[in-house]
Structure formats: structure tokens, C-alpha cells
mmCIF file of C-alpha atoms in Angstrom:
data_model
loop_
_atom_site.group_PDB
_atom_site.id
_atom_site.type_symbol
_atom_site.label_atom_id
_atom_site.label_comp_id
_atom_site.label_asym_id
_atom_site.label_seq_id
_atom_site.Cartn_x
_atom_site.Cartn_y
_atom_site.Cartn_z
ATOM 1 C CA LEU F 1 -4.822 14.853 -10.750
ATOM 2 C CA ASP F 2 -7.885 17.088 -10.941
ATOM 3 C CA GLY F 3 -10.228 14.875 -8.970
ATOM 4 C CA LEU F 4 -11.132 11.413 -7.857
ATOM 5 C CA MET F 5 -14.504 9.789 -8.408
ATOM 6 C CA LEU F 6 -15.445 7.101 -5.927
ATOM 7 C CA SER F 7 -18.199 4.936 -7.360
ATOM 8 C CA GLY F 8 -21.557 5.162 -5.633
ATOM 9 C CA SER F 9 -20.757 8.606 -4.296
ATOM 10 C CA ASN F 10 -22.948 11.658 -4.859
ATOM 11 C CA SER F 11 -20.568 14.016 -3.133
ATOM 12 C CA ASP F 12 -17.263 15.756 -3.775
ATOM 13 C CA LEU F 13 -14.008 15.400 -1.899
ATOM 14 C CA ASP F 14 -13.640 18.106 0.730
ATOM 15 C CA PRO F 15 -10.789 20.309 -0.577
ATOM 16 C CA VAL F 16 -10.105 21.609 2.947
ATOM 17 C CA TYR F 17 -8.965 18.099 3.913
ATOM 18 C CA TYR F 18 -6.257 18.372 1.236
ATOM 19 C CA GLY F 19 -5.212 21.944 2.016
ATOM 20 C CA GLU F 20 -7.192 23.604 -0.779
ATOM 21 C CA GLU F 21 -9.902 26.255 -0.799
ATOM 22 C CA PRO F 22 -13.462 25.178 -1.717
ATOM 23 C CA HIS F 23 -14.465 25.939 -5.312
ATOM 24 C CA GLN F 24 -17.661 27.899 -5.961
ATOM 25 C CA ARG F 25 -19.190 24.924 -7.840
ATOM 26 C CA LEU F 26 -18.312 22.406 -5.134
ATOM 27 C CA GLY F 27 -21.134 19.986 -4.410
ATOM 28 C CA PRO F 28 -21.957 18.421 -1.063
ATOM 29 C CA VAL F 29 -19.041 16.843 0.810
ATOM 30 C CA MET F 30 -18.816 13.835 3.138
ATOM 31 C CA PRO F 31 -16.003 14.418 5.667
ATOM 32 C CA GLU F 32 -16.338 10.892 7.081
ATOM 33 C CA ARG F 33 -15.758 9.440 3.609
ATOM 34 C CA ASP F 34 -12.723 11.673 3.025
ATOM 35 C CA GLU F 35 -11.113 10.329 6.191
ATOM 36 C CA THR F 36 -11.426 6.734 4.985
ATOM 37 C CA ASP F 37 -8.138 4.959 4.354
ATOM 38 C CA LEU F 38 -7.691 3.844 0.743
ATOM 39 C CA ILE F 39 -5.271 1.430 -0.892
ATOM 40 C CA LEU F 40 -4.946 1.270 -4.671
ATOM 41 C CA ASP F 41 -3.977 -2.131 -6.103
ATOM 42 C CA CYS F 42 -2.460 -1.879 -9.600
ATOM 43 C CA GLN F 43 -1.881 -5.665 -9.788
ATOM 44 C CA GLY F 44 1.594 -5.109 -11.225
ATOM 45 C CA ARG F 45 0.211 -4.140 -14.621
ATOM 46 C CA LEU F 46 1.543 -0.602 -14.983
ATOM 47 C CA PRO F 47 4.785 0.276 -16.737
ATOM 48 C CA ALA F 48 7.245 1.923 -14.340
ATOM 49 C CA SER F 49 6.753 5.381 -15.889
ATOM 50 C CA ASP F 50 2.962 5.206 -15.450
ATOM 51 C CA ALA F 51 3.366 3.905 -11.903
ATOM 52 C CA ALA F 52 5.601 6.885 -11.071
ATOM 53 C CA THR F 53 3.083 9.308 -12.575
ATOM 54 C CA LEU F 54 0.212 7.690 -10.672
ATOM 55 C CA ALA F 55 2.121 7.635 -7.384
ATOM 56 C CA ALA F 56 2.929 11.340 -7.740
ATOM 57 C CA ALA F 57 -0.704 12.149 -8.559
ATOM 58 C CA LEU F 58 -1.913 10.256 -5.482
ATOM 59 C CA GLU F 59 0.374 12.111 -3.073
ATOM 60 C CA PRO F 60 -2.128 14.869 -2.183
ATOM 61 C CA LEU F 61 -4.843 12.250 -1.555
ATOM 62 C CA HIS F 62 -2.837 10.511 1.198
ATOM 63 C CA PHE F 63 -3.483 6.917 0.154
ATOM 64 C CA LEU F 64 -2.352 4.357 2.720
ATOM 65 C CA TRP F 65 -0.239 2.777 0.010
ATOM 66 C CA LEU F 66 -0.024 1.883 -3.658
ATOM 67 C CA SER F 67 -0.049 -1.887 -3.982
ATOM 68 C CA ASP F 68 1.845 -3.776 -6.706
ATOM 69 C CA ALA F 69 2.488 -0.565 -8.620
ATOM 70 C CA CYS F 70 4.582 -2.115 -11.383
ATOM 71 C CA ASN F 71 6.083 -5.417 -12.487
ATOM 72 C CA SER F 72 7.637 -6.824 -9.334
ATOM 73 C CA VAL F 73 10.294 -8.916 -11.048
ATOM 74 C CA ASP F 74 12.728 -5.981 -11.171
ATOM 75 C CA ARG F 75 13.465 -4.847 -7.620
ATOM 76 C CA GLY F 76 15.355 -1.856 -9.022
ATOM 77 C CA LEU F 77 12.112 -0.435 -10.429
ATOM 78 C CA TYR F 78 10.573 -0.395 -6.971
ATOM 79 C CA ALA F 79 13.676 1.201 -5.464
ATOM 80 C CA LYS F 80 13.581 3.949 -8.114
ATOM 81 C CA LEU F 81 9.837 4.456 -7.752
ATOM 82 C CA SER F 82 10.149 4.593 -3.962
ATOM 83 C CA SER F 83 12.766 7.332 -4.217
ATOM 84 C CA GLU F 84 10.516 9.424 -6.482
ATOM 85 C CA THR F 85 7.332 9.515 -4.387
ATOM 86 C CA VAL F 86 6.090 9.889 -0.841
ATOM 87 C CA THR F 87 3.159 7.569 -1.555
ATOM 88 C CA PRO F 88 4.010 4.363 0.320
ATOM 89 C CA LEU F 89 4.512 1.268 -1.840
ATOM 90 C CA GLY F 90 3.320 -2.222 -1.034
ATOM 91 C CA ILE F 91 4.017 -5.538 -2.696
ATOM 92 C CA THR F 92 2.138 -8.829 -2.667
ATOM 93 C CA ALA F 93 3.204 -11.432 -5.172
ATOM 94 C CA ALA F 94 6.978 -11.066 -5.322
ATOM 95 C CA ILE F 95 7.688 -11.941 -1.690
ATOM 96 C CA ARG F 96 7.163 -15.581 -0.809
ATOM 97 C CA ASN F 97 10.039 -16.076 1.622
ATOM 98 C CA ALA F 98 12.618 -14.223 3.685
ATOM 99 C CA THR F 99 15.242 -14.265 0.914
ATOM 100 C CA GLU F 100 12.949 -12.513 -1.559
ATOM 101 C CA ALA F 101 11.911 -10.018 1.113
ATOM 102 C CA MET F 102 15.521 -9.159 1.870
ATOM 103 C CA GLU F 103 16.133 -8.115 -1.751
ATOM 104 C CA PHE F 104 13.414 -5.438 -1.463
ATOM 105 C CA LEU F 105 14.313 -4.444 2.090
ATOM 106 C CA ARG F 106 18.009 -3.837 1.402
ATOM 107 C CA GLN F 107 17.099 -1.435 -1.402
ATOM 108 C CA HIS F 108 14.489 0.355 0.769
ATOM 109 C CA ALA F 109 12.124 -0.266 -2.124
ATOM 110 C CA ILE F 110 8.871 -0.944 -0.235
ATOM 111 C CA ASP F 111 6.923 0.305 2.758
ATOM 112 C CA VAL F 112 4.400 -2.534 3.185
ATOM 113 C CA ILE F 113 4.684 -6.293 2.659
ATOM 114 C CA GLU F 114 1.323 -7.804 1.731
ATOM 115 C CA THR F 115 2.232 -11.466 1.225
ATOM 116 C CA PRO F 116 -0.703 -13.769 2.004
ATOM 117 C CA LEU F 117 -0.114 -16.100 4.931
ATOM 118 C CA ALA F 118 -0.741 -19.197 2.818
ATOM 119 C CA LYS F 119 1.749 -18.108 0.132
ATOM 120 C CA GLY F 120 4.436 -16.731 2.417
ATOM 121 C CA GLY F 121 5.556 -20.021 3.923
ATOM 122 C CA GLY F 122 2.798 -20.245 6.526
ATOM 123 C CA ILE F 123 2.951 -18.666 9.959
ATOM 124 C CA SER F 124 6.609 -19.465 10.622
ATOM 125 C CA GLY F 125 7.747 -18.384 7.137
ATOM 126 C CA LEU F 126 5.886 -15.105 7.251
ATOM 127 C CA ARG F 127 7.130 -14.541 10.808
ATOM 128 C CA ARG F 128 10.720 -14.639 9.472
ATOM 129 C CA VAL F 129 9.737 -12.087 6.829
ATOM 130 C CA ALA F 130 8.085 -9.923 9.510
ATOM 131 C CA ASN F 131 11.168 -10.012 11.731
ATOM 132 C CA MET F 132 13.400 -8.870 8.884
ATOM 133 C CA ALA F 133 10.924 -6.210 7.786
ATOM 134 C CA GLU F 134 10.792 -4.839 11.316
ATOM 135 C CA THR F 135 14.504 -3.983 11.227
ATOM 136 C CA TYR F 136 13.842 -1.861 8.116
ATOM 137 C CA TYR F 137 10.693 -0.249 9.581
ATOM 138 C CA VAL F 138 8.511 -1.915 6.952
ATOM 139 C CA ALA F 139 4.916 -2.719 7.882
ATOM 140 C CA LEU F 140 3.235 -6.071 7.375
ATOM 141 C CA ALA F 141 -0.305 -6.303 5.995
ATOM 142 C CA PRO F 142 -0.831 -9.921 4.932
ATOM 143 C CA ALA F 143 -3.566 -10.294 2.321
ATOM 144 C CA ALA F 144 -6.502 -12.218 3.754
ATOM 145 C CA GLY F 145 -8.380 -13.513 0.738
ATOM 146 C CA ASP F 146 -7.850 -17.226 1.236
ATOM 147 C CA GLY F 147 -10.969 -17.989 3.294
ATOM 148 C CA PRO F 148 -12.047 -17.997 6.925
ATOM 149 C CA VAL F 149 -9.371 -20.385 8.216
ATOM 150 C CA ALA F 150 -6.586 -18.295 6.675
ATOM 151 C CA THR F 151 -8.185 -15.144 8.089
ATOM 152 C CA ALA F 152 -8.313 -16.681 11.571
ATOM 153 C CA ALA F 153 -4.673 -17.738 11.232
ATOM 154 C CA GLY F 154 -3.848 -14.200 10.065
ATOM 155 C CA LEU F 155 -5.467 -12.750 13.183
ATOM 156 C CA GLN F 156 -3.428 -15.084 15.377
ATOM 157 C CA PHE F 157 -0.305 -14.121 13.444
ATOM 158 C CA ALA F 158 -1.123 -10.408 13.804
ATOM 159 C CA ALA F 159 -1.204 -10.727 17.573
ATOM 160 C CA THR F 160 2.427 -11.890 17.625
ATOM 161 C CA VAL F 161 4.036 -9.417 15.203
ATOM 162 C CA SER F 162 5.027 -5.905 16.271
ATOM 163 C CA ASN F 163 5.056 -4.414 12.755
ATOM 164 C CA PHE F 164 1.575 -5.684 11.830
ATOM 165 C CA TYR F 165 -0.443 -2.960 10.103
ATOM 166 C CA THR F 166 -3.727 -4.380 8.809
ATOM 167 C CA LEU F 167 -5.253 -7.633 7.612
#
């Protein structure tokens, strides 16, 4: 990966932040922007080979995680991808209950579970998923796109879960 263009930005990434020397044609930099945490959501549309290539290219940029990198039906793909990159992997759609979560957790295939509260069996269902994920050191970042009531419930849920990461 030669560079990353963030829309609306008139500045370059600071190469010092990524362990590189500044180039002579480097434009202005914004250190506060470079320290921003980024998550890339691929919506499960990449083939496994492209997801592996993308994950490897993102490694020097220190993304928080790569979300739904490839088709989530095959848990083996995530396990293989996870073993090939240090970029953390997250998954949203494939985990709707504790049984489905366990399939990913046993293979050490993911680093973040992003199941929305409303689609993960509610507070009690997602709490079971969170408890299992905690034993595998997997973070929980429930997606909060279901409106203000779901967001408020997510905040309440976050206060009771030790492996909560972000909402």
C-alpha cells in the first residue's frame, strides 16, 4: 500500500507515525488525524484472497480492525485469514447467538464481535456471547445503528460487560 486518501483531507499521513522518514514532496500533515482510530467495513463482499491482501496492506496503518472482511459463512476462511495477518478481524452478521459465536471463538478466527444488540438475542443473548468471548480474549463492539432506544440499551449493556470495546 503506497498511501491512503481520506476524503475531505488536504493533508498527508505523517510517515513518522508509521516508522518511515518524511519524503521531500510530503505535504502538510495532521498528527491529530493520524491518531484517529479507523475501522474498515468490507461488508463481507471480498473474496478471501483479496481480504488477505487488504489485511496485510493495512498492517502498517494500525487499523482498529477489519470488519466483515470476507464471506462469513465459512468460519475456516476467517481462521486462515486471522493466522495470516496482525490486523484484527471483526464480524457482524454471522453471529446471532452463543452457538454461532462459539464456532468462531474455538478457531480463534476473530478479535472483535460486532453483533447488534437487537440481532444478537437482546441483552441476555448478547451477554451470553460476551461471556464466552471473554474467555477467548475477544472484544465486544455491538453495532449501534438501530436507533436511539437500541443505543441506550447498548450503553446499559456496555456497563455490565468486562470485554466491551466500543459502541
